[in-house]
PDB file of C-alpha atoms and ligand atoms in Angstrom:
ATOM      1  CA  UNK L   1     -74.634  -8.757 -64.817  1.00 66.00           C
ATOM      2  CA  UNK L   2     -76.379  -6.028 -62.928  1.00 78.00           C
ATOM      3  CA  UNK L   3     -76.849  -3.094 -64.286  1.00 92.00           C
ATOM      4  CA  UNK L   4     -75.212   0.196 -62.814  1.00 96.00           C
ATOM      5  CA  UNK L   5     -76.421   3.368 -61.407  1.00 97.00           C
ATOM      6  CA  UNK L   6     -74.921   4.715 -64.361  1.00 97.00           C
ATOM      7  CA  UNK L   7     -77.143   3.421 -66.977  1.00 96.00           C
ATOM      8  CA  UNK L   8     -79.860   4.203 -64.499  1.00 97.00           C
ATOM      9  CA  UNK L   9     -78.640   7.748 -64.700  1.00 98.00           C
ATOM     10  CA  UNK L  10     -78.127   7.672 -68.250  1.00 97.00           C
ATOM     11  CA  UNK L  11     -81.512   7.570 -69.312  1.00 95.00           C
ATOM     12  CA  UNK L  12     -83.494   9.496 -66.202  1.00 95.00           C
ATOM     13  CA  UNK L  13     -81.132  12.650 -66.079  1.00 97.00           C
ATOM     14  CA  UNK L  14     -78.953  13.618 -62.984  1.00 97.00           C
ATOM     15  CA  UNK L  15     -81.236  16.563 -61.861  1.00 97.00           C
ATOM     16  CA  UNK L  16     -82.080  16.116 -58.195  1.00 98.00           C
ATOM     17  CA  UNK L  17     -84.771  18.626 -55.780  1.00 98.00           C
ATOM     18  CA  UNK L  18     -82.535  20.142 -52.974  1.00 98.00           C
ATOM     19  CA  UNK L  19     -83.794  22.299 -49.784  1.00 98.00           C
ATOM     20  CA  UNK L  20     -81.337  24.192 -47.171  1.00 98.00           C
ATOM     21  CA  UNK L  21     -82.164  22.874 -43.573  1.00 98.00           C
ATOM     22  CA  UNK L  22     -83.919  26.260 -42.604  1.00 98.00           C
ATOM     23  CA  UNK L  23     -86.972  24.914 -45.397  1.00 98.00           C
ATOM     24  CA  UNK L  24     -90.375  24.724 -43.359  1.00 98.00           C
ATOM     25  CA  UNK L  25     -91.921  21.352 -43.553  1.00 98.00           C
ATOM     26  CA  UNK L  26     -94.886  23.392 -45.082  1.00 98.00           C
ATOM     27  CA  UNK L  27     -92.642  24.643 -47.595  1.00 98.00           C
ATOM     28  CA  UNK L  28     -90.906  21.448 -47.965  1.00 98.00           C
ATOM     29  CA  UNK L  29     -94.270  19.311 -48.655  1.00 98.00           C
ATOM     30  CA  UNK L  30     -95.256  21.828 -51.323  1.00 98.00           C
ATOM     31  CA  UNK L  31     -91.494  21.187 -52.878  1.00 98.00           C
ATOM     32  CA  UNK L  32     -92.389  17.572 -52.660  1.00 98.00           C
ATOM     33  CA  UNK L  33     -95.711  17.504 -54.498  1.00 98.00           C
ATOM     34  CA  UNK L  34     -94.770  20.290 -57.158  1.00 98.00           C
ATOM     35  CA  UNK L  35     -91.699  17.735 -58.521  1.00 98.00           C
ATOM     36  CA  UNK L  36     -94.063  14.663 -57.668  1.00 97.00           C
ATOM     37  CA  UNK L  37     -91.391  13.114 -55.906  1.00 97.00           C
ATOM     38  CA  UNK L  38     -90.578  11.372 -52.124  1.00 98.00           C
ATOM     39  CA  UNK L  39     -87.658  13.017 -51.050  1.00 98.00           C
ATOM     40  CA  UNK L  40     -85.305  16.372 -51.734  1.00 98.00           C
ATOM     41  CA  UNK L  41     -81.618  15.777 -50.467  1.00 98.00           C
ATOM     42  CA  UNK L  42     -81.040  19.045 -47.469  1.00 98.00           C
ATOM     43  CA  UNK L  43     -77.622  21.121 -48.616  1.00 97.00           C
ATOM     44  CA  UNK L  44     -75.975  23.398 -46.917  1.00 95.00           C
ATOM     45  CA  UNK L  45     -74.552  26.763 -47.971  1.00 93.00           C
ATOM     46  CA  UNK L  46     -71.728  25.337 -49.169  1.00 93.00           C
ATOM     47  CA  UNK L  47     -73.467  22.575 -51.577  1.00 91.00           C
ATOM     48  CA  UNK L  48     -72.849  19.667 -49.389  1.00 94.00           C
ATOM     49  CA  UNK L  49     -75.157  17.079 -48.441  1.00 96.00           C
ATOM     50  CA  UNK L  50     -76.464  18.121 -44.646  1.00 97.00           C
ATOM     51  CA  UNK L  51     -79.196  15.225 -44.988  1.00 98.00           C
ATOM     52  CA  UNK L  52     -82.075  13.794 -46.847  1.00 98.00           C
ATOM     53  CA  UNK L  53     -85.907  14.635 -46.309  1.00 98.00           C
ATOM     54  CA  UNK L  54     -88.453  12.108 -47.258  1.00 98.00           C
ATOM     55  CA  UNK L  55     -92.204  11.949 -47.291  1.00 98.00           C
ATOM     56  CA  UNK L  56     -91.966   9.401 -44.391  1.00 98.00           C
ATOM     57  CA  UNK L  57     -90.325  12.074 -42.114  1.00 98.00           C
ATOM     58  CA  UNK L  58     -93.290  14.365 -42.602  1.00 98.00           C
ATOM     59  CA  UNK L  59     -95.664  11.794 -41.962  1.00 98.00           C
ATOM     60  CA  UNK L  60     -93.572  11.181 -38.786  1.00 98.00           C
ATOM     61  CA  UNK L  61     -93.362  14.482 -37.391  1.00 98.00           C
ATOM     62  CA  UNK L  62     -97.144  15.119 -37.923  1.00 98.00           C
ATOM     63  CA  UNK L  63     -97.595  12.070 -36.525  1.00 98.00           C
ATOM     64  CA  UNK L  64     -95.469  12.914 -33.433  1.00 97.00           C
ATOM     65  CA  UNK L  65     -96.427  16.641 -32.953  1.00 97.00           C
ATOM     66  CA  UNK L  66     -99.228  17.234 -35.233  1.00 98.00           C
ATOM     67  CA  UNK L  67     -99.817  19.971 -37.840  1.00 96.00           C
ATOM     68  CA  UNK L  68     -97.729  22.298 -35.783  1.00 97.00           C
ATOM     69  CA  UNK L  69     -94.775  20.520 -37.286  1.00 97.00           C
ATOM     70  CA  UNK L  70     -95.797  22.151 -40.651  1.00 98.00           C
ATOM     71  CA  UNK L  71     -93.770  25.132 -39.286  1.00 98.00           C
ATOM     72  CA  UNK L  72     -90.627  23.599 -38.168  1.00 98.00           C
ATOM     73  CA  UNK L  73     -87.086  23.288 -40.197  1.00 98.00           C
ATOM     74  CA  UNK L  74     -86.528  20.390 -41.937  1.00 98.00           C
ATOM     75  CA  UNK L  75     -83.102  20.408 -40.040  1.00 98.00           C
ATOM     76  CA  UNK L  76     -85.199  18.943 -36.958  1.00 97.00           C
ATOM     77  CA  UNK L  77     -86.546  16.322 -38.730  1.00 98.00           C
ATOM     78  CA  UNK L  78     -84.088  14.855 -41.405  1.00 98.00           C
ATOM     79  CA  UNK L  79     -81.708  11.878 -41.563  1.00 98.00           C
ATOM     80  CA  UNK L  80     -77.788  13.298 -41.064  1.00 98.00           C
ATOM     81  CA  UNK L  81     -76.325  10.226 -41.747  1.00 98.00           C
ATOM     82  CA  UNK L  82     -77.293  10.153 -45.290  1.00 98.00           C
ATOM     83  CA  UNK L  83     -76.376   6.775 -47.432  1.00 98.00           C
ATOM     84  CA  UNK L  84     -74.784   7.637 -50.814  1.00 98.00           C
ATOM     85  CA  UNK L  85     -73.643   5.428 -53.867  1.00 98.00           C
ATOM     86  CA  UNK L  86     -71.219   6.175 -56.459  1.00 98.00           C
ATOM     87  CA  UNK L  87     -72.280   5.627 -60.851  1.00 98.00           C
ATOM     88  CA  UNK L  88     -70.175   2.151 -59.928  1.00 98.00           C
ATOM     89  CA  UNK L  89     -72.787   1.038 -57.342  1.00 98.00           C
ATOM     90  CA  UNK L  90     -74.531  -2.126 -59.472  1.00 97.00           C
ATOM     91  CA  UNK L  91     -78.448  -2.302 -59.021  1.00 96.00           C
ATOM     92  CA  UNK L  92     -78.559  -5.063 -57.045  1.00 95.00           C
ATOM     93  CA  UNK L  93     -76.050  -3.607 -54.396  1.00 96.00           C
ATOM     94  CA  UNK L  94     -78.439  -0.948 -54.197  1.00 96.00           C
ATOM     95  CA  UNK L  95     -81.902  -3.285 -53.973  1.00 96.00           C
ATOM     96  CA  UNK L  96     -80.022  -5.160 -50.713  1.00 97.00           C
ATOM     97  CA  UNK L  97     -79.062  -1.503 -49.507  1.00 97.00           C
ATOM     98  CA  UNK L  98     -82.377  -0.069 -49.587  1.00 97.00           C
ATOM     99  CA  UNK L  99     -84.574  -3.175 -48.442  1.00 97.00           C
ATOM    100  CA  UNK L 100     -81.550  -3.749 -45.190  1.00 98.00           C
ATOM    101  CA  UNK L 101     -81.992  -0.383 -44.006  1.00 97.00           C
ATOM    102  CA  UNK L 102     -85.426   0.208 -45.626  1.00 97.00           C
ATOM    103  CA  UNK L 103     -85.236   3.341 -47.239  1.00 98.00           C
ATOM    104  CA  UNK L 104     -85.902   4.067 -50.695  1.00 98.00           C
ATOM    105  CA  UNK L 105     -83.728   6.900 -51.884  1.00 98.00           C
ATOM    106  CA  UNK L 106     -80.092   7.079 -52.446  1.00 98.00           C
ATOM    107  CA  UNK L 107     -78.130  10.147 -53.492  1.00 98.00           C
ATOM    108  CA  UNK L 108     -75.586   9.570 -56.078  1.00 98.00           C
ATOM    109  CA  UNK L 109     -72.170  11.391 -55.443  1.00 97.00           C
ATOM    110  CA  UNK L 110     -69.538  12.057 -57.825  1.00 95.00           C
ATOM    111  CA  UNK L 111     -66.326  13.797 -56.768  1.00 93.00           C
ATOM    112  CA  UNK L 112     -67.412  14.585 -53.955  1.00 91.00           C
ATOM    113  CA  UNK L 113     -70.383  16.342 -55.428  1.00 93.00           C
ATOM    114  CA  UNK L 114     -74.369  15.427 -55.920  1.00 96.00           C
ATOM    115  CA  UNK L 115     -75.189  13.572 -58.911  1.00 96.00           C
ATOM    116  CA  UNK L 116     -78.452  12.529 -59.339  1.00 98.00           C
ATOM    117  CA  UNK L 117     -80.513  10.262 -56.852  1.00 98.00           C
ATOM    118  CA  UNK L 118     -81.838   7.042 -57.324  1.00 98.00           C
ATOM    119  CA  UNK L 119     -85.365   5.716 -56.003  1.00 97.00           C
ATOM    120  CA  UNK L 120     -86.555   2.461 -55.409  1.00 97.00           C
ATOM    121  CA  UNK L 121     -88.832   2.290 -58.359  1.00 96.00           C
ATOM    122  CA  UNK L 122     -85.588   3.355 -60.610  1.00 97.00           C
ATOM    123  CA  UNK L 123     -84.338   0.493 -59.032  1.00 96.00           C
ATOM    124  CA  UNK L 124     -87.669  -1.624 -59.585  1.00 96.00           C
ATOM    125  CA  UNK L 125     -87.969  -0.697 -63.103  1.00 96.00           C
ATOM    126  CA  UNK L 126     -83.788  -1.752 -64.045  1.00 95.00           C
ATOM    127  CA  UNK L 127     -84.467  -5.224 -62.920  1.00 93.00           C
ATOM    128  CA  UNK L 128     -87.838  -5.887 -64.361  1.00 94.00           C
ATOM    129  CA  UNK L 129     -86.175  -4.763 -67.464  1.00 91.00           C
ATOM    130  CA  UNK L 130     -82.731  -7.202 -66.977  1.00 88.00           C
ATOM    131  CA  UNK L 131     -85.543 -10.229 -66.484  1.00 91.00           C
ATOM    132  CA  UNK L 132     -86.855  -9.399 -69.495  1.00 92.00           C
ATOM    133  CA  UNK L 133     -84.128  -9.712 -71.314  1.00 89.00           C
ATOM    134  CA  UNK L 134     -82.812 -12.495 -69.536  1.00 89.00           C
ATOM    135  CA  UNK L 135     -86.216 -14.292 -70.523  1.00 89.00           C
ATOM    136  CA  UNK L 136     -85.925 -13.396 -74.285  1.00 91.00           C
ATOM    137  CA  UNK L 137     -81.988 -15.018 -74.505  1.00 90.00           C
ATOM    138  CA  UNK L 138     -83.890 -17.871 -73.424  1.00 91.00           C
ATOM    139  CA  UNK L 139     -86.507 -18.112 -75.337  1.00 91.00           C
ATOM    140  CA  UNK L 140     -84.119 -17.301 -78.177  1.00 90.00           C
ATOM    141  CA  UNK L 141     -81.843 -19.599 -76.987  1.00 91.00           C
ATOM    142  CA  UNK L 142     -84.335 -22.530 -76.832  1.00 92.00           C
ATOM    143  CA  UNK L 143     -85.873 -21.472 -79.815  1.00 89.00           C
ATOM    144  CA  UNK L 144     -83.050 -21.854 -81.878  1.00 80.00           C
TER     145      UNK L 144
HETATM  146  P1  LIG T   1     -87.766   6.798 -47.528  1.00 84.84           P
HETATM  147  O1  LIG T   1     -88.192   5.313 -47.821  1.00 84.84           O
HETATM  148  O2  LIG T   1     -86.740   7.125 -48.606  1.00 84.84           O
HETATM  149  O3  LIG T   1     -89.103   7.300 -47.415  1.00 84.84           O
HETATM  150  O4  LIG T   1     -87.095   6.991 -46.025  1.00 84.84           O
HETATM  151  C1  LIG T   1     -86.894   6.179 -44.968  1.00 84.84           C
HETATM  152  C2  LIG T   1     -86.585   6.864 -43.811  1.00 84.84           C
HETATM  153  O5  LIG T   1     -85.175   6.381 -44.082  1.00 84.84           O
HETATM  154  C3  LIG T   1     -86.793   8.135 -43.839  1.00 84.84           C
HETATM  155  O6  LIG T   1     -86.361   8.490 -42.305  1.00 84.84           O
HETATM  156  C4  LIG T   1     -85.167   9.384 -44.590  1.00 84.84           C
HETATM  157  O7  LIG T   1     -85.180  10.432 -44.135  1.00 84.84           O
HETATM  158  C5  LIG T   1     -84.503   7.910 -44.618  1.00 84.84           C
HETATM  159  N1  LIG T   1     -83.613   7.898 -45.633  1.00 84.84           N
HETATM  160  C6  LIG T   1     -84.162   7.971 -46.654  1.00 84.84           C
HETATM  161  N2  LIG T   1     -83.256   7.626 -48.006  1.00 84.84           N
HETATM  162  C7  LIG T   1     -81.853   7.918 -46.827  1.00 84.84           C
HETATM  163  C8  LIG T   1     -80.244   7.158 -47.200  1.00 84.84           C
HETATM  164  N3  LIG T   1     -80.003   7.358 -48.611  1.00 84.84           N
HETATM  165  N4  LIG T   1     -79.350   7.671 -46.236  1.00 84.84           N
HETATM  166  C9  LIG T   1     -80.210   7.650 -44.802  1.00 84.84           C
HETATM  167  N5  LIG T   1     -81.285   7.590 -44.897  1.00 84.84           N
HETATM  168  C10 LIG T   1     -82.323   7.609 -45.661  1.00 84.84           C
END
């Protein structure tokens, strides 16, 4: 059986770095760097998810408009239609979404509130662990 988002969050925690839509790209880049992360969830004044901003959006903005874009707000370049998941989502489901839709971050929502974020690194780690456990079980079965 595939592991769930809940099992990943129980291990890594539910903290999510959020920024406001008016944050400049320069400030957003600093926040990503300081937190050693590749994405920040953009929340409006009511704390609702308004978008997601990742290093890919930063590169796209600079690639298109140059360094002047560093003074733009994230609202202008973020992805507004954010794909979210729940704690019950399986890691296999997430893997399909991430590969199919070509993004590496999925925020988790619980009761309409932000309750964590899963990155492709978390998915890979969880899959490797599952595969290793399965291999150990097969080895034990053959030896026994
Ligand atoms: P990433 O691979 O996560 O750096 O993101 C690649 C592109 O997809 C960027 O334009 C992001 O804004 C967008 N993106 C990232 N995560 C999501 C998500 N969960 N839902 C919708 N778009 C996303």
